């Protein structure tokens, strides 16, 4: 299933994305923390070593003050030089309470006013109670070439202070004399450490601000046992150091995060897939439910279709006694129930209404509207008055009861069954055709009005049309011309006209078959056709015969001649057989002196009327002999009547004005 | 109507063509009576018959009864569509082995 695949791939993609993000962010964070730690460690390194110098210098100041008698007084250069040599100092200044140098091993410093410069004035703080004033390495006052660290300590009696200067090169020397393993004991993080890289002092700083070290590099190096380290190189007092911290240590947090995400993600993924499968499973159940529901609806719709179809009159062999016309009509809904319909019904004895209509839309709503439209049209047309007014009234009523806003196109005609004149209204429907007996196909293009059920004030005009013998009216809906084949071509008007131009005994079937052949199994719209053929006046023969056995042969021959070669031979024979039986009955039992035969026929039907003035007798009331009982037990007689009733399509008996009138009708 | 009779030993074949209407039954009855004097086995070929009147059917039924009683039989071997219809609607098709 496609959606399943999409979901699975999307989940895996998200999972991979989450892992990658965790990895990248974790790595970035680890490196940031590592840099921070290494910088901190470097600062700490400097602070710790600086403190140790200060401590050392503090103790040395005690030695100096002790040798001076613990009070401030002028001291000679030589004495101080000697002292400096002894305790490995570079500069010793003795300053009195006013800030004036009263002794120094550097000649130029003697007599200098320490209050004059801010950096020197700071040392006077010692006189106000501060134990130690310490300054970072900076160029010396007397000799800027000499980078010194200075501390000041007050005499115990506050009579002045001593300032001691410590040259950085001396410091470097002392640092380099420390066993490197000393530094290795200083831990960075859990496993990191410091390392001295350069012992030769080549990168001896010449500027004081270089002393605190600069960030030389931040890089990954391979340590012993091929372990990776993050490394920061820095310079301290002219010596190059490295602060190292193991990559494994700093990535452990990231790795933990990564694995937590991976496992959590797997769990989420698993749950996701589990629920998804359940979802798919339940949607399959839902689909099965909908399928069952569809089938149930299908059954309902097929019932609806039966109801709808049975509501339309059957055109095949409708109105057998109306010899002037032959009707055919069929509707094939696109769905189970459709919006197309045809209708026909008699208005009195001599007029026939024919109509074809198409409700916009398909399915149940259109079908319901169709039933309504059909009964409204029936009601208004049957109420009398002229056709245009009836259509106008039907339109008005349909407009008033049309919440679904459907509309219907209709072609309605009233056929005068005596003369072949049709009065019609085309309410926005497809223009029908008249196929003349000559094969000429004419389109009825006259305008009559718009479609029904939309505009209550719409006006309709009726037109008229005259059919001659052999002419045929062809009504249809757009489902015929707009039927589409697989190449999305429509059946179209041209194809329809071509089919109509060729002769056919049943254009309804011929056109429907042509459309079906054209479009294959596809049917997107209802297809409806109604055809009305004008047969013209039927041929009529009448003759009176004496009521005797001898006349029977002539009488049968008379009918045979009247029928000629019309229709099917077998059906003609059946009618002749029935006529013979009926006449034989009359001759034998009626007691009449004569009988009269009237034969009315067209190509498709025949009516034989037998009239006599004998005893009133309805042969059709005679009970059927039981044809299923054994021959030996069967009474002889009654067979003839049975044959009459079974051999013809309709047999009707009337007794009017002392005359027995038996009509035998046969489709030929 | 025309009737052609062929004798095959103890069996008579009657080929009836044209129109066996009520009027023609008299002639048909006469032909049947004449043949019955010779045999009790009848075979009718009605394939060229336009229609058959009920009176002729009655003749056939009576003939069948008599022939069967005399140890013979009456069968219809062929019939036109219209005639077959008559045998069908009267239920006589099986009686005459049609």
PDB file of C-alpha atoms in Angstrom, chain B residues 1-91:
ATOM      1  CA  UNK B   1     -55.866 -27.960 -49.718  1.00  0.00           C
ATOM      2  CA  UNK B   2     -54.213 -30.979 -51.291  1.00  0.00           C
ATOM      3  CA  UNK B   3     -53.614 -34.373 -49.715  1.00  0.00           C
ATOM      4  CA  UNK B   4     -51.038 -36.800 -51.009  1.00  0.00           C
ATOM      5  CA  UNK B   5     -51.147 -40.334 -49.618  1.00  0.00           C
ATOM      6  CA  UNK B   6     -48.164 -42.704 -49.730  1.00  0.00           C
ATOM      7  CA  UNK B   7     -48.644 -46.324 -48.628  1.00  0.00           C
ATOM      8  CA  UNK B   8     -45.641 -48.021 -47.009  1.00  0.00           C
ATOM      9  CA  UNK B   9     -46.780 -51.509 -46.080  1.00  0.00           C
ATOM     10  CA  UNK B  10     -49.154 -51.211 -43.133  1.00  0.00           C
ATOM     11  CA  UNK B  11     -48.403 -47.501 -42.707  1.00  0.00           C
ATOM     12  CA  UNK B  12     -49.947 -44.595 -44.580  1.00  0.00           C
ATOM     13  CA  UNK B  13     -48.125 -41.262 -44.971  1.00  0.00           C
ATOM     14  CA  UNK B  14     -50.439 -38.287 -45.603  1.00  0.00           C
ATOM     15  CA  UNK B  15     -48.839 -35.066 -46.818  1.00  0.00           C
ATOM     16  CA  UNK B  16     -51.362 -32.279 -46.326  1.00  0.00           C
ATOM     17  CA  UNK B  17     -50.597 -28.880 -47.854  1.00  0.00           C
ATOM     18  CA  UNK B  18     -52.449 -25.633 -48.465  1.00  0.00           C
ATOM     19  CA  UNK B  19     -55.099 -24.555 -46.026  1.00  0.00           C
ATOM     20  CA  UNK B  20     -56.983 -27.050 -43.860  1.00  0.00           C
ATOM     21  CA  UNK B  21     -59.774 -24.674 -42.895  1.00  0.00           C
ATOM     22  CA  UNK B  22     -63.230 -25.614 -41.677  1.00  0.00           C
ATOM     23  CA  UNK B  23     -64.452 -25.807 -45.253  1.00  0.00           C
ATOM     24  CA  UNK B  24     -61.674 -28.221 -46.213  1.00  0.00           C
ATOM     25  CA  UNK B  25     -62.331 -30.561 -43.281  1.00  0.00           C
ATOM     26  CA  UNK B  26     -64.997 -32.502 -45.169  1.00  0.00           C
ATOM     27  CA  UNK B  27     -62.527 -33.420 -47.862  1.00  0.00           C
ATOM     28  CA  UNK B  28     -59.865 -34.172 -45.246  1.00  0.00           C
ATOM     29  CA  UNK B  29     -62.274 -36.456 -43.344  1.00  0.00           C
ATOM     30  CA  UNK B  30     -63.085 -38.341 -46.517  1.00  0.00           C
ATOM     31  CA  UNK B  31     -59.408 -38.909 -47.288  1.00  0.00           C
ATOM     32  CA  UNK B  32     -58.748 -40.124 -43.777  1.00  0.00           C
ATOM     33  CA  UNK B  33     -61.776 -42.477 -43.825  1.00  0.00           C
ATOM     34  CA  UNK B  34     -60.644 -43.999 -47.107  1.00  0.00           C
ATOM     35  CA  UNK B  35     -57.161 -44.635 -45.826  1.00  0.00           C
ATOM     36  CA  UNK B  36     -58.411 -46.040 -42.522  1.00  0.00           C
ATOM     37  CA  UNK B  37     -60.057 -48.854 -44.468  1.00  0.00           C
ATOM     38  CA  UNK B  38     -56.558 -50.082 -45.361  1.00  0.00           C
ATOM     39  CA  UNK B  39     -54.309 -49.352 -42.372  1.00  0.00           C
ATOM     40  CA  UNK B  40     -54.334 -48.282 -38.713  1.00  0.00           C
ATOM     41  CA  UNK B  41     -50.932 -46.646 -38.810  1.00  0.00           C
ATOM     42  CA  UNK B  42     -50.840 -42.997 -39.921  1.00  0.00           C
ATOM     43  CA  UNK B  43     -48.035 -40.541 -40.358  1.00  0.00           C
ATOM     44  CA  UNK B  44     -48.955 -36.912 -41.174  1.00  0.00           C
ATOM     45  CA  UNK B  45     -46.578 -34.460 -42.767  1.00  0.00           C
ATOM     46  CA  UNK B  46     -48.035 -30.941 -42.207  1.00  0.00           C
ATOM     47  CA  UNK B  47     -44.917 -28.959 -43.045  1.00  0.00           C
ATOM     48  CA  UNK B  48     -46.584 -27.216 -45.971  1.00  0.00           C
ATOM     49  CA  UNK B  49     -49.907 -26.537 -44.281  1.00  0.00           C
ATOM     50  CA  UNK B  50     -50.944 -22.907 -43.736  1.00  0.00           C
ATOM     51  CA  UNK B  51     -53.283 -23.597 -40.865  1.00  0.00           C
ATOM     52  CA  UNK B  52     -55.461 -26.306 -39.431  1.00  0.00           C
ATOM     53  CA  UNK B  53     -59.065 -25.895 -38.292  1.00  0.00           C
ATOM     54  CA  UNK B  54     -60.222 -27.300 -34.991  1.00  0.00           C
ATOM     55  CA  UNK B  55     -62.632 -29.598 -36.831  1.00  0.00           C
ATOM     56  CA  UNK B  56     -59.648 -31.251 -38.522  1.00  0.00           C
ATOM     57  CA  UNK B  57     -57.989 -31.584 -35.130  1.00  0.00           C
ATOM     58  CA  UNK B  58     -61.082 -33.363 -33.870  1.00  0.00           C
ATOM     59  CA  UNK B  59     -60.831 -35.733 -36.821  1.00  0.00           C
ATOM     60  CA  UNK B  60     -57.214 -36.469 -35.914  1.00  0.00           C
ATOM     61  CA  UNK B  61     -58.088 -37.051 -32.256  1.00  0.00           C
ATOM     62  CA  UNK B  62     -60.924 -39.451 -33.129  1.00  0.00           C
ATOM     63  CA  UNK B  63     -58.669 -41.243 -35.612  1.00  0.00           C
ATOM     64  CA  UNK B  64     -55.986 -41.594 -32.960  1.00  0.00           C
ATOM     65  CA  UNK B  65     -58.469 -43.148 -30.523  1.00  0.00           C
ATOM     66  CA  UNK B  66     -59.688 -45.662 -33.065  1.00  0.00           C
ATOM     67  CA  UNK B  67     -56.245 -46.512 -34.406  1.00  0.00           C
ATOM     68  CA  UNK B  68     -54.735 -47.075 -30.997  1.00  0.00           C
ATOM     69  CA  UNK B  69     -57.727 -49.310 -30.097  1.00  0.00           C
ATOM     70  CA  UNK B  70     -57.038 -51.293 -33.274  1.00  0.00           C
ATOM     71  CA  UNK B  71     -53.364 -51.678 -32.405  1.00  0.00           C
ATOM     72  CA  UNK B  72     -52.118 -48.900 -34.672  1.00  0.00           C
ATOM     73  CA  UNK B  73     -51.050 -45.262 -34.125  1.00  0.00           C
ATOM     74  CA  UNK B  74     -51.314 -41.738 -35.514  1.00  0.00           C
ATOM     75  CA  UNK B  75     -48.274 -39.434 -35.538  1.00  0.00           C
ATOM     76  CA  UNK B  76     -47.489 -35.998 -36.920  1.00  0.00           C
ATOM     77  CA  UNK B  77     -43.876 -35.942 -38.054  1.00  0.00           C
ATOM     78  CA  UNK B  78     -43.591 -32.395 -39.350  1.00  0.00           C
ATOM     79  CA  UNK B  79     -45.581 -29.159 -39.146  1.00  0.00           C
ATOM     80  CA  UNK B  80     -45.285 -25.563 -40.302  1.00  0.00           C
ATOM     81  CA  UNK B  81     -44.699 -22.931 -37.593  1.00  0.00           C
ATOM     82  CA  UNK B  82     -48.327 -21.786 -37.519  1.00  0.00           C
ATOM     83  CA  UNK B  83     -49.643 -25.372 -37.383  1.00  0.00           C
ATOM     84  CA  UNK B  84     -47.151 -26.248 -34.674  1.00  0.00           C
ATOM     85  CA  UNK B  85     -48.501 -23.232 -32.729  1.00  0.00           C
ATOM     86  CA  UNK B  86     -51.990 -24.769 -32.930  1.00  0.00           C
ATOM     87  CA  UNK B  87     -50.757 -28.119 -31.631  1.00  0.00           C
ATOM     88  CA  UNK B  88     -48.904 -26.274 -28.858  1.00  0.00           C
ATOM     89  CA  UNK B  89     -51.847 -24.179 -27.647  1.00  0.00           C
ATOM     90  CA  UNK B  90     -54.197 -27.170 -27.654  1.00  0.00           C
ATOM     91  CA  UNK B  91     -51.703 -29.441 -25.893  1.00  0.00           C
TER      92      UNK B  91
END
